[in-house]
CSV table of C-alpha atoms in Angstrom, one decimal:
chain,number,residue,atom,x,y,z
A,1,UNK,CA,0.0,0.1,0.0
A,2,UNK,CA,1.1,3.6,-0.7
A,3,UNK,CA,-0.1,6.4,1.7
A,4,UNK,CA,-0.4,10.0,0.6
A,5,UNK,CA,-0.5,12.7,3.2
A,6,UNK,CA,-1.3,16.2,2.2
A,7,UNK,CA,-0.6,19.4,4.1
A,8,UNK,CA,-0.7,23.2,3.5
A,9,UNK,CA,-4.3,23.9,3.2
A,10,UNK,CA,-6.1,26.7,5.0
A,11,UNK,CA,-8.0,30.0,4.8
A,12,UNK,CA,-6.6,32.7,2.5
A,13,UNK,CA,-7.9,36.1,1.2
A,14,UNK,CA,-8.4,36.4,-2.6
A,15,UNK,CA,-5.2,37.2,-4.2
A,16,UNK,CA,-3.3,35.3,-1.7
A,17,UNK,CA,-1.0,32.2,-1.9
A,18,UNK,CA,-0.9,28.8,-0.6
A,19,UNK,CA,1.5,25.9,-1.0
A,20,UNK,CA,0.2,22.3,-0.7
A,21,UNK,CA,2.5,19.4,-0.1
A,22,UNK,CA,2.0,15.7,-0.4
A,23,UNK,CA,4.3,13.0,0.9
A,24,UNK,CA,4.0,9.4,-0.4
A,25,UNK,CA,5.2,6.6,1.8
A,26,UNK,CA,5.1,2.8,1.8
A,27,UNK,CA,7.1,-0.3,0.8
A,28,UNK,CA,8.5,-1.2,-2.5
A,29,UNK,CA,6.9,1.4,-4.8
A,30,UNK,CA,7.9,3.8,-7.4
A,31,UNK,CA,5.8,6.8,-8.5
A,32,UNK,CA,4.9,7.2,-12.1
A,33,UNK,CA,2.7,10.4,-11.9
A,34,UNK,CA,1.7,12.7,-9.1
A,35,UNK,CA,-1.0,15.3,-9.2
A,36,UNK,CA,-3.7,17.2,-7.5
A,37,UNK,CA,-7.5,17.1,-7.9
A,38,UNK,CA,-10.1,19.2,-6.2
A,39,UNK,CA,-13.7,19.0,-5.3
A,40,UNK,CA,-15.9,21.9,-4.4
A,41,UNK,CA,-19.2,21.5,-2.7
A,42,UNK,CA,-21.9,20.1,-5.1
A,43,UNK,CA,-19.4,19.6,-7.8
A,44,UNK,CA,-17.5,16.6,-9.2
A,45,UNK,CA,-14.0,16.1,-8.5
A,46,UNK,CA,-11.7,17.7,-11.1
A,47,UNK,CA,-8.1,17.6,-12.2
A,48,UNK,CA,-6.0,20.6,-11.1
A,49,UNK,CA,-2.5,19.6,-12.3
A,50,UNK,CA,-0.5,16.5,-12.8
A,51,UNK,CA,3.3,15.8,-13.4
A,52,UNK,CA,4.8,12.6,-14.8
A,53,UNK,CA,8.1,11.0,-14.4
A,54,UNK,CA,9.3,12.4,-17.7
A,55,UNK,CA,8.4,15.9,-16.4
A,56,UNK,CA,5.2,16.3,-18.5
A,57,UNK,CA,2.8,18.7,-16.9
A,58,UNK,CA,-0.8,19.3,-17.5
A,59,UNK,CA,-2.9,21.9,-15.9
A,60,UNK,CA,-6.7,22.7,-15.8
A,61,UNK,CA,-7.3,25.8,-17.9
A,62,UNK,CA,-8.7,27.5,-14.8
A,63,UNK,CA,-5.5,27.5,-13.0
A,64,UNK,CA,-3.0,28.0,-15.8
A,65,UNK,CA,-0.7,30.8,-15.0
A,66,UNK,CA,-1.6,30.8,-11.4
A,67,UNK,CA,-0.7,27.4,-10.0
A,68,UNK,CA,2.6,25.4,-10.4
A,69,UNK,CA,3.1,21.8,-9.8
A,70,UNK,CA,6.5,20.3,-8.9
A,71,UNK,CA,7.9,17.1,-7.3
A,72,UNK,CA,11.0,16.0,-5.4
A,73,UNK,CA,11.5,12.5,-6.6
A,74,UNK,CA,14.1,11.7,-4.0
A,75,UNK,CA,11.7,12.6,-1.3
A,76,UNK,CA,8.6,11.1,-2.9
A,77,UNK,CA,6.9,14.5,-2.4
A,78,UNK,CA,4.8,16.7,-4.6
A,79,UNK,CA,3.9,20.3,-4.3
A,80,UNK,CA,1.3,22.7,-5.6
A,81,UNK,CA,2.1,26.4,-5.4
A,82,UNK,CA,-1.1,28.4,-5.7
A,83,UNK,CA,-0.9,32.0,-6.3
A,84,UNK,CA,-3.6,34.7,-7.1
A,85,UNK,CA,-6.2,32.6,-5.4
A,86,UNK,CA,-9.7,33.2,-6.3
A,87,UNK,CA,-13.0,32.3,-4.3
A,88,UNK,CA,-13.8,29.8,-7.0
A,89,UNK,CA,-10.6,27.9,-6.1
A,90,UNK,CA,-12.3,27.0,-2.7
A,91,UNK,CA,-12.4,23.2,-2.6
A,92,UNK,CA,-11.0,20.0,-0.8
A,93,UNK,CA,-7.7,19.3,-2.6
A,94,UNK,CA,-6.7,15.7,-3.0
A,95,UNK,CA,-3.2,14.4,-3.8
A,96,UNK,CA,-3.1,11.7,-6.3
A,97,UNK,CA,-0.5,9.2,-7.3
A,98,UNK,CA,-0.1,6.6,-9.9
A,99,UNK,CA,2.5,4.2,-8.5
A,100,UNK,CA,4.1,0.9,-9.5
A,101,UNK,CA,4.1,-1.9,-7.0
A,102,UNK,CA,5.1,-5.5,-7.8
A,103,UNK,CA,5.0,-4.7,-11.6
A,104,UNK,CA,1.6,-3.2,-11.7
A,105,UNK,CA,0.2,0.3,-11.7
A,106,UNK,CA,-2.3,1.5,-9.0
A,107,UNK,CA,-4.0,4.9,-8.2
A,108,UNK,CA,-3.8,6.3,-4.8
A,109,UNK,CA,-5.4,9.1,-3.0
A,110,UNK,CA,-4.7,11.3,-0.1
A,111,UNK,CA,-7.3,12.2,2.5
A,112,UNK,CA,-7.7,15.8,1.3
A,113,UNK,CA,-7.0,19.3,2.6
A,114,UNK,CA,-9.4,22.2,2.7
A,115,UNK,CA,-8.6,25.2,0.8
A,116,UNK,CA,-10.8,28.2,1.5
A,117,UNK,CA,-10.5,31.6,-0.4
A,118,UNK,CA,-12.6,34.3,1.2
A,119,UNK,CA,-12.3,37.8,2.5
């Protein structure tokens, strides 16, 4: 099993910044891709950003130019730097990882961290 633990959420005013972190731990695994999804009340979970082992990055159109995803492969840690935050960014943010264990790929999710953008 692979555990993902997020941190860094909280309350921030519009225009502010937050940095989310996600640490992956477990036995005998290697991360293929790492990313972030979010789910606002009454809405479906949506992709925010994802980064692969090769460095390919995809962002949701709504966060391009404001959010930056990165990862530290040596520490099995992913980051999401969120700048110029808007009220519509308010959601629970989930860390996601596609990891290889025993030759097969599996999807893993963190427990989520709340991000609230409000004045």
